[in-house]
Tab-separated table of C-alpha atoms and ligand atoms in Angstrom:
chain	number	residue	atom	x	y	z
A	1	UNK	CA	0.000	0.000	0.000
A	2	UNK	CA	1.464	3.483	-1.148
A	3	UNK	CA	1.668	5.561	2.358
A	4	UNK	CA	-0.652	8.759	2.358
A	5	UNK	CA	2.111	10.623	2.976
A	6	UNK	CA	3.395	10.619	-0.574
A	7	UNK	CA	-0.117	11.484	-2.260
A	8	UNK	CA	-1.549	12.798	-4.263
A	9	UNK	CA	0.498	11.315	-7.347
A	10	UNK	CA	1.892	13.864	-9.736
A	11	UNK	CA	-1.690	13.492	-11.889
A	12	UNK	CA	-3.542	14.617	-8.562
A	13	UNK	CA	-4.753	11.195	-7.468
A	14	UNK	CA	-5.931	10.150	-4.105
A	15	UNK	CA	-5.636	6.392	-5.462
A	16	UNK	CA	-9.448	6.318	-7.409
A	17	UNK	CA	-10.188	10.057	-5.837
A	18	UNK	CA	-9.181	13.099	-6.605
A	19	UNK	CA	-7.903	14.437	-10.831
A	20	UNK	CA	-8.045	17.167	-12.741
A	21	UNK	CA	-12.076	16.913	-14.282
A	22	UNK	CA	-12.219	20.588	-16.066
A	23	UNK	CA	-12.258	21.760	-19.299
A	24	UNK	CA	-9.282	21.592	-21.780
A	25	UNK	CA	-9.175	25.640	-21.618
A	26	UNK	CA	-7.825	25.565	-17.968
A	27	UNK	CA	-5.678	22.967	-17.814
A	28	UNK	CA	-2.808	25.330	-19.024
A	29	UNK	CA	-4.000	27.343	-15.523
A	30	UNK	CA	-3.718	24.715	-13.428
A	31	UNK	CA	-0.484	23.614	-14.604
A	32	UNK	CA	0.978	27.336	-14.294
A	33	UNK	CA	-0.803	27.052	-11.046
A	34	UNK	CA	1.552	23.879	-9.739
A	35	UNK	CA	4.415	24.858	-10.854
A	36	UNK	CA	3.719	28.403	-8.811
A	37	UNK	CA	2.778	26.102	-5.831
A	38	UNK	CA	6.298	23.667	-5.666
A	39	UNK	CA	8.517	26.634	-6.620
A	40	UNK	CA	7.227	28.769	-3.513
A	41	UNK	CA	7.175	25.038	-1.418
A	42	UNK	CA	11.001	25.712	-1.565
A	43	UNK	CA	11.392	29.281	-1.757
A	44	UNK	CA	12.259	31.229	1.642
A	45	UNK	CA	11.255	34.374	0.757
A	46	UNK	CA	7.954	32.784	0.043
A	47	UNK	CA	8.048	30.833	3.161
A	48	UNK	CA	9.125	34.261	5.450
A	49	UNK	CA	6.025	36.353	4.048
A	50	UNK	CA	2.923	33.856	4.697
A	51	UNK	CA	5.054	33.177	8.199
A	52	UNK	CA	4.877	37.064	8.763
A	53	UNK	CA	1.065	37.376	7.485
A	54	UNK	CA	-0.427	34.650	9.594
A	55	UNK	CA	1.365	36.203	12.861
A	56	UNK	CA	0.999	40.133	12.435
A	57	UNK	CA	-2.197	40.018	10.187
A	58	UNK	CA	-4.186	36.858	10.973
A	59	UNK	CA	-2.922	36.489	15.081
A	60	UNK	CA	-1.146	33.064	14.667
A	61	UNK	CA	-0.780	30.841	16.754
A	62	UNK	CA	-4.089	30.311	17.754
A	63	UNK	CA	-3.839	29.172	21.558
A	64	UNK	CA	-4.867	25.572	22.418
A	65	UNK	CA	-7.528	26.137	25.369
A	66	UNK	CA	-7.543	23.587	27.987
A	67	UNK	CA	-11.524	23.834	28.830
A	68	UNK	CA	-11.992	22.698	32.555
A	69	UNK	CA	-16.059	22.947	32.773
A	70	UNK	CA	-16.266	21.014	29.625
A	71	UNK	CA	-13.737	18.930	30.697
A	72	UNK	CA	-15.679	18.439	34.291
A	73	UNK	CA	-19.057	17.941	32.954
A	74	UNK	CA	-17.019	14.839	29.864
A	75	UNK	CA	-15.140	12.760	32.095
A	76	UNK	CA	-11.910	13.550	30.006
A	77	UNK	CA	-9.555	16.205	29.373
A	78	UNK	CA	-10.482	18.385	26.493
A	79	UNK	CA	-8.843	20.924	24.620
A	80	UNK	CA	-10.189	23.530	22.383
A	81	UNK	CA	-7.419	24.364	19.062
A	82	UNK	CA	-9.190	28.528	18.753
A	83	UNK	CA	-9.367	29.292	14.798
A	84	UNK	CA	-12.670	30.885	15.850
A	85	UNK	CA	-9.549	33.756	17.192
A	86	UNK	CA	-7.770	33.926	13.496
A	87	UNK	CA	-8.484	37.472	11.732
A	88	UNK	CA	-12.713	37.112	10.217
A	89	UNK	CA	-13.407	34.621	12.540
A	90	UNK	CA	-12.723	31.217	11.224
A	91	UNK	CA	-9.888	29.144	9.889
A	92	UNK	CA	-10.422	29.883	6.008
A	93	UNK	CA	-7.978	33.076	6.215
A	94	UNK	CA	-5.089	30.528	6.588
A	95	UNK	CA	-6.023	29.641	2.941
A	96	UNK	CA	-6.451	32.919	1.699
A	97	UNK	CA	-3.605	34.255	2.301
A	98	UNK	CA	-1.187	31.653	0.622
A	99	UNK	CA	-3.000	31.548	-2.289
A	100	UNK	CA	-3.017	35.308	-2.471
A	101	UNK	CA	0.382	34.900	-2.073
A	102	UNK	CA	0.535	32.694	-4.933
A	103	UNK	CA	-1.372	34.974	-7.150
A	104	UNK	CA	0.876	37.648	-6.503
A	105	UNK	CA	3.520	35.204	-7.657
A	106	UNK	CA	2.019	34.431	-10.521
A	107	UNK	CA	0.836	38.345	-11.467
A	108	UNK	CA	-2.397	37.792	-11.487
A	109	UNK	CA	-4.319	40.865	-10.684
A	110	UNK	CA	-7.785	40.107	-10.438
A	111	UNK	CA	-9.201	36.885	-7.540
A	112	UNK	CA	-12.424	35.567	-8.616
A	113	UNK	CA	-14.232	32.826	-5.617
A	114	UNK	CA	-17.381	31.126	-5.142
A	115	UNK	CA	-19.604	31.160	-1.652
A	116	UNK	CA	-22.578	29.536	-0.210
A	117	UNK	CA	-22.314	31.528	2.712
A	118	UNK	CA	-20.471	34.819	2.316
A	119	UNK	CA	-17.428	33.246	4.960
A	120	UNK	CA	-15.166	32.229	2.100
A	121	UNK	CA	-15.859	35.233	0.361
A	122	UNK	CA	-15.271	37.495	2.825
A	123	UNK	CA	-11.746	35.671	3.591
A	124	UNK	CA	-11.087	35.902	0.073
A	125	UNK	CA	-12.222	39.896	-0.225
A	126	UNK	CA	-10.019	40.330	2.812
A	127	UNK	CA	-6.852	39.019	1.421
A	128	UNK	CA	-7.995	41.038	-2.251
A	129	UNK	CA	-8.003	44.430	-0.188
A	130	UNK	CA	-4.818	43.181	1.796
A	131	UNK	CA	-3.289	42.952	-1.745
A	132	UNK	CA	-4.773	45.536	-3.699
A	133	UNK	CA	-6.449	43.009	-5.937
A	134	UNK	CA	-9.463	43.279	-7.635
A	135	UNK	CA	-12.078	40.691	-6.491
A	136	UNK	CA	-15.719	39.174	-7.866
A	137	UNK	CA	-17.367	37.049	-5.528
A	138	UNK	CA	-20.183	34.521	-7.393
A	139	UNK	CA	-22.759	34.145	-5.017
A	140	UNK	CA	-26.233	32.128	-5.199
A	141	UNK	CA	-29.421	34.977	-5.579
A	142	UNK	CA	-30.991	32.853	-2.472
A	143	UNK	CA	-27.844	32.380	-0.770
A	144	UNK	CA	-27.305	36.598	-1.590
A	145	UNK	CA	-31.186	37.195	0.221
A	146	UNK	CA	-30.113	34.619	3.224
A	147	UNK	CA	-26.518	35.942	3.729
A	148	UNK	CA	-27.345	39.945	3.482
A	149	UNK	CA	-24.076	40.936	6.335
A	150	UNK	CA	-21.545	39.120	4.875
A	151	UNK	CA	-22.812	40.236	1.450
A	152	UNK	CA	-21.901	44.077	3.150
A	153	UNK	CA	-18.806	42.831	4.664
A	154	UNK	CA	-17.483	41.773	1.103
A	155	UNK	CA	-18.729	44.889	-0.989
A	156	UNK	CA	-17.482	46.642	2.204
A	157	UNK	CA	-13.573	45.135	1.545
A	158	UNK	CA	-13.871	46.300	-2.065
A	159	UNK	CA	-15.159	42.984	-3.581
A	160	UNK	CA	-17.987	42.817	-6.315
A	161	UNK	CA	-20.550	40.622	-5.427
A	162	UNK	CA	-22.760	38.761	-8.555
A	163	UNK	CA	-25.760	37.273	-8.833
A	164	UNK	CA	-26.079	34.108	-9.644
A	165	UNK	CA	-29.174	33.483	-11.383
A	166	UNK	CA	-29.540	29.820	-12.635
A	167	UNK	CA	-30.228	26.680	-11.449
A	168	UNK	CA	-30.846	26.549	-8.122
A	169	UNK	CA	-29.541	29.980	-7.365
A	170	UNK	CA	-26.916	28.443	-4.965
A	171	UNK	CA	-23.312	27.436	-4.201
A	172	UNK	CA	-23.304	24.833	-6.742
A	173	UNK	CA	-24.708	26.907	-10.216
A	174	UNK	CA	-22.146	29.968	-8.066
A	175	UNK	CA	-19.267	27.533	-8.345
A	176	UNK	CA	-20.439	27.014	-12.215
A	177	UNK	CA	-20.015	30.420	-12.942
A	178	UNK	CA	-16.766	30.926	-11.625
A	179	UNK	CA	-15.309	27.918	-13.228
A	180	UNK	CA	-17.447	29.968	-16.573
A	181	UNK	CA	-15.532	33.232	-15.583
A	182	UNK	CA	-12.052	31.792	-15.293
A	183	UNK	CA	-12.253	29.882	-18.256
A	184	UNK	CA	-12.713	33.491	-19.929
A	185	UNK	CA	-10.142	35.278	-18.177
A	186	UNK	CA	-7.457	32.806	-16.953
A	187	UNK	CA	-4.320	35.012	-18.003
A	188	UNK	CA	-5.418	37.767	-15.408
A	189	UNK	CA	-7.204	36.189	-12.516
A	190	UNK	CA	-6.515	33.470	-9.712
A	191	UNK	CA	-9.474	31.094	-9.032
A	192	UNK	CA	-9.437	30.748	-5.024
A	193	UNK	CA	-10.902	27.617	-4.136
A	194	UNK	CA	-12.130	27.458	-0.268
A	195	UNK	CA	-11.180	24.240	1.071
A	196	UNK	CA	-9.659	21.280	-0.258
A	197	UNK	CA	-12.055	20.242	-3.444
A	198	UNK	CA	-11.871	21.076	-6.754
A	199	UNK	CA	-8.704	19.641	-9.357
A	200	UNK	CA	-5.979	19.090	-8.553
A	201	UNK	CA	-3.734	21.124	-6.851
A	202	UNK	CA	-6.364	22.589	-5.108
A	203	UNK	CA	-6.698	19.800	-2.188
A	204	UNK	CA	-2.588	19.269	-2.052
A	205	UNK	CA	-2.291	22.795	-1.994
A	206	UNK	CA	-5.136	23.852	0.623
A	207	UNK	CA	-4.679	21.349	2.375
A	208	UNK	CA	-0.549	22.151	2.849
A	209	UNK	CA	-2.010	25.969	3.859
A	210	UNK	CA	-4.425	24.681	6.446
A	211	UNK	CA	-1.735	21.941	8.503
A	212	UNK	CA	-0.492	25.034	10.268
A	213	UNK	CA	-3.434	23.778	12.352
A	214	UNK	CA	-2.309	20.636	13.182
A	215	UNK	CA	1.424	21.512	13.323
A	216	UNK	CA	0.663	23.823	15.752
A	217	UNK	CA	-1.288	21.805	17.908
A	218	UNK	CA	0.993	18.916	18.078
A	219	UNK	CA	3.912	21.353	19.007
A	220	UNK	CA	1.265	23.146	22.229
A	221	UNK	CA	-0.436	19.473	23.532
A	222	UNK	CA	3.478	18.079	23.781
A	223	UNK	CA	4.592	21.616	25.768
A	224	UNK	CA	1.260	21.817	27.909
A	225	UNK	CA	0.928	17.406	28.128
A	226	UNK	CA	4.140	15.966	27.321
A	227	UNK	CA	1.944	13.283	25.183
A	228	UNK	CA	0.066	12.450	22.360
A	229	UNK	CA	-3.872	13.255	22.112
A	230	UNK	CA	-6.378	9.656	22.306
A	231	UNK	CA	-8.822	12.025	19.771
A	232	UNK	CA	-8.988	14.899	17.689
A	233	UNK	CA	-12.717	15.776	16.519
A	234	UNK	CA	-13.274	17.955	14.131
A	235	UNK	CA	-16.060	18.976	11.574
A	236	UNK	CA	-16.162	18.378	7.857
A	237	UNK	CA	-17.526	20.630	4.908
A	238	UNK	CA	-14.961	20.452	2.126
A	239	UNK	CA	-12.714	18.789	4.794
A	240	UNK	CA	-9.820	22.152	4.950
A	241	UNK	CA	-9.870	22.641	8.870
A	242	UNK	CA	-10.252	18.869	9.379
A	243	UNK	CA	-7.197	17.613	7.121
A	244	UNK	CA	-5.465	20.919	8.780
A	245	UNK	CA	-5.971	19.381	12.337
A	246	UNK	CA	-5.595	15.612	11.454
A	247	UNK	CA	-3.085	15.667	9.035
A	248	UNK	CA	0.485	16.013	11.499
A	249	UNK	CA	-1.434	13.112	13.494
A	250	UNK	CA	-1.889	10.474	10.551
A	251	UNK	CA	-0.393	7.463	10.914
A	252	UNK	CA	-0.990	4.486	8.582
A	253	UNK	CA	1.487	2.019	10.789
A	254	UNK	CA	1.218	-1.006	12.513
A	255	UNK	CA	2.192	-2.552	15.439
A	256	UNK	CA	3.024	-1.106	18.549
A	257	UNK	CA	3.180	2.226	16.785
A	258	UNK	CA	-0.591	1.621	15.774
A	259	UNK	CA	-1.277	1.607	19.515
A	260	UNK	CA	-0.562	5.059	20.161
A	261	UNK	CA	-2.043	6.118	17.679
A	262	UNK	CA	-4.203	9.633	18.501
A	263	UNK	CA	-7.842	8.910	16.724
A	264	UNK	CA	-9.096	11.005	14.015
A	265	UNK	CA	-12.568	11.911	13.897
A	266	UNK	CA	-14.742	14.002	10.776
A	267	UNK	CA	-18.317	15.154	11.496
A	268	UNK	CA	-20.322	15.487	8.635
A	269	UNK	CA	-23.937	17.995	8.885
A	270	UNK	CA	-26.475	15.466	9.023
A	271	UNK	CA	-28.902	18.022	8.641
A	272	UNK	CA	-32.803	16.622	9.855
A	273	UNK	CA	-31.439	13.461	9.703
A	274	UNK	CA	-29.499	11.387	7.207
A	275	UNK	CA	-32.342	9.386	6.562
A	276	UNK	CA	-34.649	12.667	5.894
A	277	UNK	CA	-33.081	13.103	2.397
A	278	UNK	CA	-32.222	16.594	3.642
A	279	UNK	CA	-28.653	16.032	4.961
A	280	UNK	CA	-24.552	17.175	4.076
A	281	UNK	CA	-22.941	14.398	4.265
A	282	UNK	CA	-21.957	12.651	1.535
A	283	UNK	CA	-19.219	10.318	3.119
A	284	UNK	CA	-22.335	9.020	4.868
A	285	UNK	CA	-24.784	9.070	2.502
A	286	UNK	CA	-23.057	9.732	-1.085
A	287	UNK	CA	-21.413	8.102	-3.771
A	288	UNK	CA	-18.651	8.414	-5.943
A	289	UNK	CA	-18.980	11.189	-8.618
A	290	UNK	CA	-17.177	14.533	-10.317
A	291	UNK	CA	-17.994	17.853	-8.175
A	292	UNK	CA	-15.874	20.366	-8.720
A	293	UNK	CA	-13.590	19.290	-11.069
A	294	UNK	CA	-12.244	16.186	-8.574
A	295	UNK	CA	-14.279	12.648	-8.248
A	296	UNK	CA	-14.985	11.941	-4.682
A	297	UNK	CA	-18.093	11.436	-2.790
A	298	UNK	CA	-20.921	13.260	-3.593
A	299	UNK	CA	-24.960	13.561	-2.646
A	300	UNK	CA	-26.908	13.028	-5.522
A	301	UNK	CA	-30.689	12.546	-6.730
A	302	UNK	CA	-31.754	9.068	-8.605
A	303	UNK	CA	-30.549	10.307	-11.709
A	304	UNK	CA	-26.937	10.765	-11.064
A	305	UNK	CA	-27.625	14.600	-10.707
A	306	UNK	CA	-25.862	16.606	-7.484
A	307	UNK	CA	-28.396	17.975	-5.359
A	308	UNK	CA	-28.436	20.853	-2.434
A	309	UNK	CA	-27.273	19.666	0.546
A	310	UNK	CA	-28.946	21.184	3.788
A	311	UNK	CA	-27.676	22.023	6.737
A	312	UNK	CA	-28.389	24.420	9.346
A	313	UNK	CA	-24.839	25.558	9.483
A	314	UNK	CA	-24.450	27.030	5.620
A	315	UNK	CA	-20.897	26.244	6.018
A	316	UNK	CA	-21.315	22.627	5.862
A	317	UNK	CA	-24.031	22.595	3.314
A	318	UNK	CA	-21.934	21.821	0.492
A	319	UNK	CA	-22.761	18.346	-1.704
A	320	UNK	CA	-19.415	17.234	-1.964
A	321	UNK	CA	-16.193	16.413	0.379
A	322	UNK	CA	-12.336	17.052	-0.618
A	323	UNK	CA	-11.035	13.581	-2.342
A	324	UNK	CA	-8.387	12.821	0.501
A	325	UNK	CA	-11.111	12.589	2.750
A	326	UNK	CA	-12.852	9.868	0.631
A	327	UNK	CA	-8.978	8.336	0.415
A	328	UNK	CA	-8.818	8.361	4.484
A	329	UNK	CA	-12.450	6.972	4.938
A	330	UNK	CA	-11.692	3.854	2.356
A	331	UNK	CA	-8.050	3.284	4.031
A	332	UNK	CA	-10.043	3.389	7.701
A	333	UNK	CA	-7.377	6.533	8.507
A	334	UNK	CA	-10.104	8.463	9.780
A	335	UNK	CA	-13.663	7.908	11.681
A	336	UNK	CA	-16.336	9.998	9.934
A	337	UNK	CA	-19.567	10.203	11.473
A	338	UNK	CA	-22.254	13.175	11.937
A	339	UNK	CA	-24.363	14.924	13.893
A	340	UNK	CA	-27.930	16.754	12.954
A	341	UNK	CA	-28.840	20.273	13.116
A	342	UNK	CA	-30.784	19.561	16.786
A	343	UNK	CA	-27.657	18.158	18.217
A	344	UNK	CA	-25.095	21.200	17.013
A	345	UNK	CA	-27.266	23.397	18.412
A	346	UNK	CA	-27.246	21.572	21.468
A	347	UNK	CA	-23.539	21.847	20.969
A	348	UNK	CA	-23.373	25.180	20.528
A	349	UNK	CA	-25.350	26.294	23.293
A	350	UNK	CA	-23.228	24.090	25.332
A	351	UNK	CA	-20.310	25.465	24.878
A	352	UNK	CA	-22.010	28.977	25.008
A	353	UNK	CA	-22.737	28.598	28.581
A	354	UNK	CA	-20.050	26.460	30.185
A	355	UNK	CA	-16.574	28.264	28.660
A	356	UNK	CA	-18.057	31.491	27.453
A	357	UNK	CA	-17.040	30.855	24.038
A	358	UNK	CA	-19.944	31.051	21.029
A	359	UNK	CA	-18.987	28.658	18.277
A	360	UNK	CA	-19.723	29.026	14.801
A	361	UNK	CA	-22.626	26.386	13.659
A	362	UNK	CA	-19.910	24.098	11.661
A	363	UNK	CA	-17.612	24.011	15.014
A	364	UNK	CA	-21.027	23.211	17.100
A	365	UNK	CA	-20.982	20.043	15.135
A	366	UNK	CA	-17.483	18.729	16.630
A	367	UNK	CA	-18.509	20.030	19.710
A	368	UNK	CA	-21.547	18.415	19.655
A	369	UNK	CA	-19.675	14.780	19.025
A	370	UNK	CA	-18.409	14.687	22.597
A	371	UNK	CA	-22.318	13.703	23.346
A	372	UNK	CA	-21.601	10.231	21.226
A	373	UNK	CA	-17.792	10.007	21.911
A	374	UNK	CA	-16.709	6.930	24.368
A	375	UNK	CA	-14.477	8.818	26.690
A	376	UNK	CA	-12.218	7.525	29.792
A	377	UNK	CA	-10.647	9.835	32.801
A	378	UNK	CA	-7.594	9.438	31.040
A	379	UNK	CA	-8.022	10.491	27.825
A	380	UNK	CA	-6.932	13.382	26.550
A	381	UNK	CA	-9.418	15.277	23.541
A	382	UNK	CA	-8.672	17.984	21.071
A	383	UNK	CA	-11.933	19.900	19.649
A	384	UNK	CA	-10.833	22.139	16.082
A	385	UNK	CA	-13.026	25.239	17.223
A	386	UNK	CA	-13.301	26.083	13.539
A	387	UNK	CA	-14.743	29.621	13.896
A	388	UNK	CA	-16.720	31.982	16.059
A	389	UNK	CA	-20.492	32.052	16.325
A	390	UNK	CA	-21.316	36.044	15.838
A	391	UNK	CA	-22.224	35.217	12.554
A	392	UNK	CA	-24.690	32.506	13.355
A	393	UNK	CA	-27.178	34.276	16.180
A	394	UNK	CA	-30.360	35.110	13.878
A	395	UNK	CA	-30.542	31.526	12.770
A	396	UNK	CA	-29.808	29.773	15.959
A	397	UNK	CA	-32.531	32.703	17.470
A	398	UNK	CA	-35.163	31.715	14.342
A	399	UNK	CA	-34.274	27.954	15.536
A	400	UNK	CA	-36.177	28.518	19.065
A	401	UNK	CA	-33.134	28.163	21.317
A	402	UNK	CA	-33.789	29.421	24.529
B	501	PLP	C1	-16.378	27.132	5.890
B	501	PLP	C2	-16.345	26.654	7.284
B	501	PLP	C3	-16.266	25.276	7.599
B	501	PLP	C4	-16.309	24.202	6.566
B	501	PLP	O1	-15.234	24.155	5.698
B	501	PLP	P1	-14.086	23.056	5.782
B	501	PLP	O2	-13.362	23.188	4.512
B	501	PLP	O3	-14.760	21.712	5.920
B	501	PLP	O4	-13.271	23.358	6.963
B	501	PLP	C5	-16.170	24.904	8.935
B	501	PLP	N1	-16.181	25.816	9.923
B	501	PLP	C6	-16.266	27.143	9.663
B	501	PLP	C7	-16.276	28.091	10.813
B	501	PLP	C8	-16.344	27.608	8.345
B	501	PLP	O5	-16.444	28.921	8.106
């Protein structure tokens, strides 16, 4: 068996997952786009400048919170990694700002993105003002009327916000018409993909942008525990802040090194259940198709077609998962399981009242795992608080929570 470690393969391959699945037109872009990508992989200067943005402009490191009333109330010792504390609130900014980087590299001038929404587009108008880039955000008409703040928070950074108009009128006919626009202007503009879908190099890429997570963590559990976490739970759209987390903690051994292994765990939305047909979680409930421009799993109707997915955290609502995820869940690397929209806001009010901290929706879903999670006295639990909640209080308030 190839180790994960040296995947994807130089075609973008996740074994079966994973590829390049666009049209001819762009595969010129995604080439340049590589060869940008290993270039700055080695390059110091390169290296020194994200380094320098993620301290002074994001607030890297994020602390790893030991939470004691959690802790009291779980039997277990549990730890809270705080990307709800990076600059805008969530983890996505860690993205952002390499590929930025990138584009600068490459002289692109213009940064065109997708969102469902509005957090991935306002991460991605951030790092466009940061830059003094232009930026068009593709946004679903319903997702435009559901999302109206972050919709001002992007025009507010400089960004131009369109409508998108067919299908649907959501995140998947929005990702359609940036994949349209790119495909037009490819010699001037950087596509900047949110988490770790789309063809390859996207899900190598983000996901190498997003294990400052994990590499962090491992470095502030050893200094604050002297050992190894038993689990790390985290929540699972695309996958970016989950592979981030999990990915310094992989191991694919056996033996006595398989012993100590720290378990991984992915929570998927399962929305009003994953029987309900209204769900986001396609390593559940999916099967193998091309989202995206990648084949991994996917939630689709009878007909082979991708439907919405639903969720009440919009972050999570999105029909497909990154292929490395659908590589960890066939190798067994990886638990993935989920939690509905009742029990992440039973999460999130949890967590609300016994640490003071408001979690985003998505987070509330890792947080709401502990409920299901076997712990012992000794075991020592890492929770990836993804983002802050802020953003989430009129739909958690239309919900009925008390
Ligand atoms: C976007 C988002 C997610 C989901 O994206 P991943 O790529 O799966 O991490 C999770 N949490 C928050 C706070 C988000 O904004």
């Amino acid at each position: 068996m190839q180790s994960y470690e040296s995947l994807p393969d130089n075609k973008g391959h996740f074994e079966e997952f994973g590829g390049k699945f666009v049209p001819e037109t762009l595969m010129a872009a995604l080439e340049e786009l590589e060869q940008a990508y290993k270039q700055s992989k080695g390059d110091k200067s390169f290296k020194e400048e994200l380094d320098y943005l993620l301290a002074d402009f994001a607030g890297r490191p994020t602390p790893l919170y030991f939470a004691k009333r959690l802790s009291d109330k779980y039997g277990a010792k549990i730890y809270l990694k705080r990307e709800d504390l990076v600059h805008t609130g969530a983890h996505k900014l860690n993205n952002c700002l390499g590929q930025a980087l990138l584009a600068k590299k490459m002289k692109k001038k213009r940064i065109i993105a997708e969102t469902g929404a509005g957090q991935h587009g306002v991460a991605t108008a951030t790092v466009a003002a940061l830059f003094g880039m232009q930026c068009q955000i593709y946004m679903g008409e319903e997702d435009i009327a559901r999302q109206q703040p972050n919709v001002e928070r992007m025009k507010l950074l400089g960004a131009k916000v369109i409508a998108v108009t067919s299908g649907s009128k959501t995140l998947k006919d929005a990702m359609n018409e940036a994949i349209r626009d790119w495909v037009t202007n490819v010699t001037t503009t950087h596509y900047l993909i949110g988490s770790v879908a789309g063809p390859h190099p996207y899900p190598m890429m983000v996901r190498d942008f997003q294990v400052v997570i994990g590499l962090e963590t491992k470095q502030q559990i050893v200094e604050k525990e002297n050992k190894m976490p038993t689990h790390i739970i985290a929540c699972v759209g695309g996958g970016s802040n989950a592979i981030g987390i999990f990915y310094p903690f992989l191991n694919s051994s056996t033996g006595t090194a398989r012993r100590a292994r720290t378990k991984l765990f992915g929570i998927e939305a399962a929305g009003l259940g994953l029987d309900s047909g209204k769900h986001g979680a396609p390593l559940a409930r999916g099967n193998k198709g091309i989202l995206h421009g990648s084949l991994s799993y996917v939630i689709e109707d009878d007909f082979g077609q991708i439907t919405e997915a639903h969720s009440i955290s919009a972050g999570l609502d999105y029909p497909g998962v990154g292929p490395e995820h659908s590589y960890f869940k066939e190798k067994g690397l990886v638990t993935y399981d989920s939690v509905t929209d009742a029990e992440a806001l039973n999460g999130f009010e949890t967590l609300s009242k016994t640490e003071g901290i408001i979690p985003a929706l998505e987070s509330s879903h890792a947080v709401a795992y502990l409920e299901k999670l076997k712990m012992a006295k000794d075991d020592l639990v890492i929770v990836n608080l993804s983002g802050r909640g802020d953003k989430d209080l009129d739909i958690v308030k239309k919900a009925g929570l008390k």
